[in-house]
Short mmCIF file of C-alpha atoms in Angstrom, two decimals:
data_model
loop_
_atom_site.label_atom_id
_atom_site.label_comp_id
_atom_site.label_asym_id
_atom_site.label_seq_id
_atom_site.Cartn_x
_atom_site.Cartn_y
_atom_site.Cartn_z
CA MET B 2 -18.12 2.72 26.20
CA ASN B 3 -14.34 2.47 25.97
CA SER B 4 -12.45 -0.80 26.12
CA THR B 5 -8.77 -1.65 26.48
CA PHE B 6 -6.89 -3.25 23.59
CA LYS B 7 -3.41 -4.71 23.41
CA LEU B 8 -1.52 -4.83 20.14
CA THR B 9 2.03 -5.04 18.90
CA VAL B 10 2.95 -2.23 16.53
CA ASN B 11 6.29 -2.42 14.73
CA GLY B 12 7.54 -4.91 17.31
CA ARG B 13 6.53 -2.85 20.36
CA SER B 14 3.64 -3.68 22.70
CA HIS B 15 0.97 -1.04 23.19
CA THR B 16 -2.16 -0.81 25.31
CA VAL B 17 -4.88 1.55 24.13
CA THR B 18 -8.16 2.41 25.84
CA THR B 19 -10.67 3.73 23.34
CA ASP B 20 -13.98 3.13 21.57
CA PRO B 21 -13.93 -0.42 20.09
CA GLU B 22 -15.16 0.88 16.73
CA ARG B 23 -12.49 3.55 16.41
CA PRO B 24 -10.47 3.09 13.21
CA LEU B 25 -7.01 1.59 13.60
CA LEU B 26 -5.75 4.47 11.44
CA ASP B 27 -6.84 7.02 14.05
CA VAL B 28 -5.16 5.09 16.86
CA LEU B 29 -1.91 4.79 14.88
CA ARG B 30 -1.82 8.45 13.89
CA GLU B 31 -3.27 10.14 16.99
CA ASP B 32 -2.37 7.89 19.91
CA LEU B 33 0.89 6.31 18.72
CA GLN B 34 2.12 9.24 16.56
CA LEU B 35 2.77 6.95 13.56
CA THR B 36 1.75 9.19 10.67
CA GLY B 37 3.09 7.17 7.72
CA ALA B 38 -0.32 5.65 7.00
CA LYS B 39 -2.40 8.46 5.51
CA TYR B 40 -6.08 9.29 5.66
CA GLY B 41 -7.28 9.50 2.07
CA CYS B 42 -10.90 8.61 1.47
CA GLY B 43 -11.98 6.96 4.73
CA GLU B 44 -13.74 4.27 2.70
CA GLY B 45 -10.90 1.87 1.79
CA GLN B 46 -11.02 2.98 -1.83
CA CYS B 47 -7.60 4.66 -2.10
CA ARG B 48 -5.53 2.50 0.27
CA ALA B 49 -3.26 5.36 1.38
CA CYS B 50 -3.80 3.97 4.89
CA THR B 51 -2.57 0.42 4.20
CA VAL B 52 -0.77 -1.39 7.02
CA LEU B 53 -0.02 -5.06 7.68
CA LEU B 54 -2.23 -6.79 10.23
CA ASN B 55 -0.76 -10.19 11.10
CA GLY B 56 1.13 -10.05 7.80
CA LYS B 57 -1.84 -9.19 5.56
CA SER B 58 -2.39 -5.76 4.06
CA VAL B 59 -5.53 -4.01 5.30
CA ALA B 60 -7.09 -0.58 4.98
CA ALA B 61 -6.51 0.89 8.45
CA CYS B 62 -9.37 3.36 7.93
CA LEU B 63 -11.84 0.45 7.75
CA THR B 64 -10.21 -1.75 10.39
CA SER B 65 -11.49 -1.11 13.90
CA ILE B 66 -9.11 -1.16 16.84
CA SER B 67 -11.09 -4.12 18.19
CA ASP B 68 -10.14 -6.06 15.01
CA ALA B 69 -6.47 -5.38 15.82
CA ASP B 70 -6.69 -6.52 19.44
CA LYS B 71 -3.92 -8.98 20.35
CA LYS B 72 -2.52 -8.80 16.81
CA SER B 73 0.65 -7.54 15.16
CA VAL B 74 0.58 -4.35 13.12
CA ILE B 75 3.40 -3.23 10.85
CA THR B 76 3.37 0.31 9.49
CA ILE B 77 5.73 1.94 7.02
CA GLU B 78 7.73 3.22 10.01
CA GLY B 79 8.47 -0.37 11.08
CA LEU B 80 9.36 -1.81 7.70
CA ALA B 81 13.05 -0.96 7.57
CA LYS B 82 15.47 -2.90 9.76
CA SER B 83 18.07 -0.68 11.43
CA ASP B 84 19.44 1.47 8.61
CA LYS B 85 18.48 -1.03 5.89
CA LEU B 86 15.38 -0.31 3.83
CA HIS B 87 13.00 -3.13 2.99
CA PRO B 88 13.56 -4.37 -0.62
CA VAL B 89 10.21 -2.89 -1.68
CA GLN B 90 11.20 0.50 -0.24
CA GLU B 91 14.54 0.23 -2.07
CA ALA B 92 12.74 -0.61 -5.34
CA PHE B 93 10.36 2.36 -5.03
CA LEU B 94 13.30 4.66 -4.30
CA ALA B 95 15.42 3.27 -7.17
CA GLU B 96 12.57 3.70 -9.68
CA GLY B 97 11.43 7.10 -8.37
CA ALA B 98 7.99 5.54 -7.91
CA PHE B 99 6.38 8.53 -6.27
CA GLN B 100 5.60 12.12 -6.96
CA CYS B 101 3.81 13.86 -4.10
CA GLY B 102 4.37 10.78 -1.91
CA TYR B 103 0.93 10.72 -0.26
CA CYS B 104 0.04 7.25 -1.53
CA THR B 105 3.57 5.82 -1.44
CA ALA B 106 3.53 4.30 2.06
CA GLY B 107 0.21 2.59 1.35
CA MET B 108 1.45 1.29 -2.00
CA ILE B 109 4.63 -0.07 -0.44
CA MET B 110 2.70 -1.78 2.35
CA GLY B 111 0.29 -3.25 -0.20
CA VAL B 112 3.18 -4.73 -2.20
CA VAL B 113 4.85 -6.04 0.96
CA GLY B 114 1.57 -7.69 1.98
CA LEU B 115 1.24 -9.28 -1.46
CA LEU B 116 4.81 -10.59 -1.38
CA GLU B 117 4.26 -11.99 2.12
CA GLU B 118 1.38 -14.03 0.67
CA LYS B 119 2.86 -14.74 -2.78
CA PRO B 120 6.64 -14.25 -3.06
CA ASP B 121 6.52 -15.07 -6.79
CA ALA B 122 3.49 -12.90 -7.55
CA SER B 123 2.34 -12.98 -11.16
CA ASP B 124 1.31 -9.92 -13.17
CA SER B 125 -2.29 -10.98 -12.53
CA ASP B 126 -1.67 -11.13 -8.76
CA ILE B 127 -0.02 -7.71 -8.84
CA SER B 128 -2.79 -6.21 -10.94
CA SER B 129 -5.52 -7.61 -8.72
CA ARG B 130 -3.91 -6.39 -5.50
CA MET B 131 -2.83 -3.00 -6.76
CA GLN B 132 -6.25 -2.23 -8.31
CA LYS B 133 -7.19 -1.12 -4.80
CA HIS B 134 -4.44 1.53 -4.60
CA LEU B 135 -4.93 4.99 -6.04
CA CYS B 136 -2.21 7.46 -7.03
CA ARG B 137 -3.58 10.90 -7.89
CA CYS B 138 -0.26 11.91 -9.47
CA CYS B 139 -0.50 8.97 -11.90
CA SER B 140 2.96 7.58 -11.20
CA TYR B 141 1.72 4.14 -12.24
CA PRO B 142 4.43 3.32 -14.80
CA ARG B 143 7.18 3.93 -12.23
CA ILE B 144 5.19 2.11 -9.56
CA SER B 145 4.83 -0.89 -11.91
CA LYS B 146 8.59 -0.90 -12.53
CA ALA B 147 9.27 -0.70 -8.80
CA ILE B 148 6.97 -3.63 -8.10
CA ARG B 149 8.65 -5.70 -10.80
CA ARG B 150 12.05 -4.73 -9.41
CA ALA B 151 10.93 -5.77 -5.93
CA ILE B 152 9.84 -9.21 -7.10
CA GLY B 153 12.94 -9.54 -9.27
CA SER B 154 11.30 -9.73 -12.69
CA ALA B 155 11.90 -7.44 -15.63
CA PRO B 156 9.02 -5.97 -17.65
CA LYS B 157 7.97 -8.13 -20.57
CA VAL B 158 7.11 -6.59 -23.93
CA GLY B 159 3.38 -6.39 -24.59
CA ARG B 160 2.34 -6.97 -20.98
CA GLY B 161 1.32 -4.01 -18.83
CA VAL B 162 0.44 -4.07 -15.15
CA PRO B 163 -2.78 -2.17 -14.47
CA THR B 164 -2.56 -0.63 -11.01
CA ALA B 165 -5.46 1.79 -10.81
CA PRO B 166 -9.17 1.09 -10.47
CA GLY B 167 -10.58 -0.39 -13.67
CA ASN B 168 -13.47 2.07 -13.92
CA GLY B 169 -12.63 3.37 -17.37
CA VAL B 170 -8.93 3.86 -16.70
CA GLU B 171 -6.27 1.85 -18.48
CA VAL B 172 -2.98 1.94 -16.64
CA GLY B 173 0.43 0.61 -17.59
CA ARG B 174 -0.46 0.09 -21.23
CA VAL B 175 2.37 -0.60 -23.61
CA SER B 176 3.53 2.16 -25.93
CA HIS B 177 3.23 1.36 -29.62
CA ASP B 178 6.08 3.75 -30.41
CA GLN B 179 8.48 2.06 -28.01
CA PRO B 180 7.52 -1.57 -27.27
CA GLY B 181 8.03 -2.51 -23.64
CA LEU B 182 7.70 1.10 -22.42
CA LEU B 183 4.76 1.60 -20.09
CA THR B 184 2.82 4.81 -20.58
CA ALA B 185 0.61 6.98 -18.41
CA PRO B 186 -3.06 6.19 -17.74
CA ARG B 187 -5.59 6.91 -20.44
CA VAL B 188 -9.17 7.77 -19.58
CA THR B 189 -11.45 5.60 -21.70
CA GLY B 190 -14.68 6.76 -20.14
CA GLY B 191 -15.90 8.30 -16.92
CA VAL B 192 -14.08 10.66 -14.64
CA ILE B 193 -11.06 9.89 -12.47
#
C-alpha cells in the first residue's frame, strides 16, 4: 500500500506517494530525475549511491523513502552553490580524482558527510569512512590526494590512506622508490 512522504531535496520541498519500502535512490533517480547518485551494487557495498540525509552520508540504495520522510536530502546536484563548486568537488577536480566517474559523486558525498561530522578528520577517520567506497578504476591515489586537499592537509611521508575494502587489498601504500608517493592498489589475496 502506498503512502505519502514529504522531504526536502537540495533545498526544495517534494511530496512523493509510493511504497514505504522503496529505496530513496529509486525515488531520487526515477521520480525526481536526480541521476547523480548511481546504482552500483544495491547492497550498500560500493557507495556509488551516497547522499546526505540530515547531513550524514547514507547509502541511498539501502535507505527506504520512509526513512527519509520529513528529512533533508542533499545529492551531488545540490552540493554546489550557484556557480561555485563545493571545496570537495574542487579538490576532486584539481587532483583528477576520477577516471570513468561512476563512483565519483558517491565518493564526494561520502567525504562531504565525513567533513560535516569531523572537519579536522584524521587519516584514520578518512580510512574508516572511505573503506565503504569502491572505485573499479582504482583511482585511489588521486582520490586520497583530493581528500587531503579538501581537508587542507598535505600527504605525509610513510603514511598512506587506504580507501578500498580491506579484503586483501592494500590501497594508498607508499612507494619505496619515491617516498611520499602513493601507489596503486596491490592484491594481497582474494579477488577484487
